[in-house]
């Protein structure tokens, strides 16, 4: 009598994805990985894909994980010239920007201000309640 192995309990779609992962690792091409992404969307649940993405991002150092996630999610890019007045456009851009972009542009904008405006800005942000 044949003993059941753990491999016998693996779902067929998971076996196919495991094989596909091996193909992608062997081919190591952009097209192979894009195909993996498309096929994973069909064969794996959102929870399975999220768990896989989480595990892989956790395996990377912080900078690489952030760059990888930003490449998928997107970043704000350079701020666009203001269309009407500036604040609405600036807030819209800030809603798209990555944390690194927000920090870089905020510091650069502050440093570019004349001292009088820097002082006024400092007073303004000093009175704001900061979320912990």
CSV table of C-alpha atoms in Angstrom, one decimal:
chain,number,residue,atom,x,y,z
A,1,UNK,CA,0.0,0.0,0.0
A,2,UNK,CA,1.4,3.4,-1.1
A,3,UNK,CA,1.8,5.9,1.7
A,4,UNK,CA,0.3,9.4,1.0
A,5,UNK,CA,2.9,12.2,0.9
A,6,UNK,CA,2.4,15.8,1.5
A,7,UNK,CA,2.9,16.4,-2.2
A,8,UNK,CA,-0.3,14.5,-2.8
A,9,UNK,CA,-2.3,17.1,-0.9
A,10,UNK,CA,-1.0,20.1,-2.8
A,11,UNK,CA,-3.7,21.7,-5.0
A,12,UNK,CA,-3.1,21.3,-8.7
A,13,UNK,CA,-3.1,25.1,-9.3
A,14,UNK,CA,-0.4,25.4,-6.7
A,15,UNK,CA,1.7,22.7,-8.3
A,16,UNK,CA,1.4,24.5,-11.7
A,17,UNK,CA,2.4,27.8,-10.1
A,18,UNK,CA,5.4,26.1,-8.5
A,19,UNK,CA,6.5,24.8,-11.9
A,20,UNK,CA,5.9,28.2,-13.4
A,21,UNK,CA,8.1,29.8,-10.7
A,22,UNK,CA,10.9,27.4,-11.6
A,23,UNK,CA,10.5,28.4,-15.3
A,24,UNK,CA,10.7,32.1,-14.4
A,25,UNK,CA,13.7,31.6,-12.2
A,26,UNK,CA,15.4,29.7,-15.0
A,27,UNK,CA,14.5,32.1,-17.8
A,28,UNK,CA,15.1,35.2,-15.6
A,29,UNK,CA,13.5,37.5,-18.2
A,30,UNK,CA,11.1,40.5,-17.8
A,31,UNK,CA,8.6,38.7,-20.1
A,32,UNK,CA,8.7,35.6,-17.9
A,33,UNK,CA,8.1,37.5,-14.7
A,34,UNK,CA,5.3,39.6,-16.3
A,35,UNK,CA,3.7,36.3,-17.4
A,36,UNK,CA,4.1,34.9,-13.9
A,37,UNK,CA,2.2,38.0,-12.6
A,38,UNK,CA,-0.7,37.5,-15.1
A,39,UNK,CA,-1.0,33.8,-14.5
A,40,UNK,CA,-0.8,34.3,-10.7
A,41,UNK,CA,-3.8,36.7,-10.9
A,42,UNK,CA,-5.8,33.9,-12.5
A,43,UNK,CA,-4.6,30.9,-10.5
A,44,UNK,CA,-4.0,32.4,-7.0
A,45,UNK,CA,-6.4,34.2,-4.7
A,46,UNK,CA,-5.8,37.8,-3.7
A,47,UNK,CA,-4.9,36.5,-0.2
A,48,UNK,CA,-2.4,34.1,-1.7
A,49,UNK,CA,-0.8,36.7,-3.9
A,50,UNK,CA,-0.7,39.2,-1.0
A,51,UNK,CA,1.0,36.7,1.2
A,52,UNK,CA,3.5,35.9,-1.5
A,53,UNK,CA,4.2,39.6,-2.1
A,54,UNK,CA,4.6,40.2,1.6
A,55,UNK,CA,7.0,37.3,2.1
A,56,UNK,CA,9.1,38.3,-0.8
A,57,UNK,CA,9.2,42.0,0.2
A,58,UNK,CA,10.2,40.9,3.8
A,59,UNK,CA,13.1,39.0,2.3
A,60,UNK,CA,14.6,42.3,0.8
A,61,UNK,CA,16.5,45.0,2.6
A,62,UNK,CA,14.3,48.1,3.4
A,63,UNK,CA,15.5,50.3,0.5
A,64,UNK,CA,15.1,47.5,-2.1
A,65,UNK,CA,11.7,46.6,-0.7
A,66,UNK,CA,10.6,50.2,-0.9
A,67,UNK,CA,11.9,50.7,-4.4
A,68,UNK,CA,10.2,47.5,-5.5
A,69,UNK,CA,6.9,48.4,-4.0
A,70,UNK,CA,7.1,51.9,-5.5
A,71,UNK,CA,7.8,50.5,-8.9
A,72,UNK,CA,4.6,48.5,-8.7
A,73,UNK,CA,2.4,51.1,-6.9
A,74,UNK,CA,3.9,54.1,-8.6
A,75,UNK,CA,5.2,57.4,-7.3
A,76,UNK,CA,4.2,61.0,-7.6
A,77,UNK,CA,7.1,61.9,-9.9
A,78,UNK,CA,8.1,65.5,-10.2
A,79,UNK,CA,5.4,68.0,-9.0
A,80,UNK,CA,3.6,69.7,-11.9
A,81,UNK,CA,3.5,73.5,-12.3
A,82,UNK,CA,0.5,74.9,-10.4
A,83,UNK,CA,-2.6,75.3,-12.5
A,84,UNK,CA,-4.7,77.5,-10.2
A,85,UNK,CA,-3.0,79.0,-7.2
A,86,UNK,CA,-0.8,76.0,-6.2
A,87,UNK,CA,-2.1,74.6,-2.9
A,88,UNK,CA,-4.8,72.3,-4.5
A,89,UNK,CA,-2.2,71.1,-7.1
A,90,UNK,CA,0.4,70.6,-4.4
A,91,UNK,CA,-2.0,68.6,-2.2
A,92,UNK,CA,-3.0,66.5,-5.1
A,93,UNK,CA,0.7,65.7,-5.9
A,94,UNK,CA,1.4,65.0,-2.3
A,95,UNK,CA,-1.4,62.4,-2.2
A,96,UNK,CA,0.5,60.5,-5.0
A,97,UNK,CA,4.0,61.0,-3.8
A,98,UNK,CA,6.1,58.4,-2.0
A,99,UNK,CA,7.4,59.1,1.5
A,100,UNK,CA,10.9,59.7,0.1
A,101,UNK,CA,9.6,62.2,-2.5
A,102,UNK,CA,7.6,64.1,0.2
A,103,UNK,CA,10.7,64.4,2.4
A,104,UNK,CA,13.0,65.4,-0.4
A,105,UNK,CA,10.7,68.1,-1.9
A,106,UNK,CA,9.6,69.4,1.5
A,107,UNK,CA,13.2,70.0,2.5
A,108,UNK,CA,14.2,71.4,-0.8
A,109,UNK,CA,11.3,73.8,-0.8
A,110,UNK,CA,12.0,74.9,2.7
A,111,UNK,CA,15.7,75.5,1.9
A,112,UNK,CA,14.8,77.5,-1.2
A,113,UNK,CA,12.6,79.9,0.8
A,114,UNK,CA,13.9,83.3,1.9
A,115,UNK,CA,14.6,83.4,5.7
A,116,UNK,CA,11.4,85.4,6.4
A,117,UNK,CA,9.2,82.7,4.7
A,118,UNK,CA,11.2,80.0,6.5
A,119,UNK,CA,10.4,81.6,9.8
A,120,UNK,CA,6.7,82.0,8.9
A,121,UNK,CA,6.6,78.3,7.8
A,122,UNK,CA,8.3,77.2,11.0
A,123,UNK,CA,5.7,79.1,13.0
A,124,UNK,CA,2.9,77.6,11.0
A,125,UNK,CA,4.1,74.0,11.5
A,126,UNK,CA,4.9,74.6,15.1
A,127,UNK,CA,1.2,75.3,15.9
A,128,UNK,CA,0.0,72.2,14.0
A,129,UNK,CA,-0.9,69.0,15.9
A,130,UNK,CA,1.2,66.2,14.6
A,131,UNK,CA,-0.2,62.7,14.5
A,132,UNK,CA,1.9,60.2,16.4
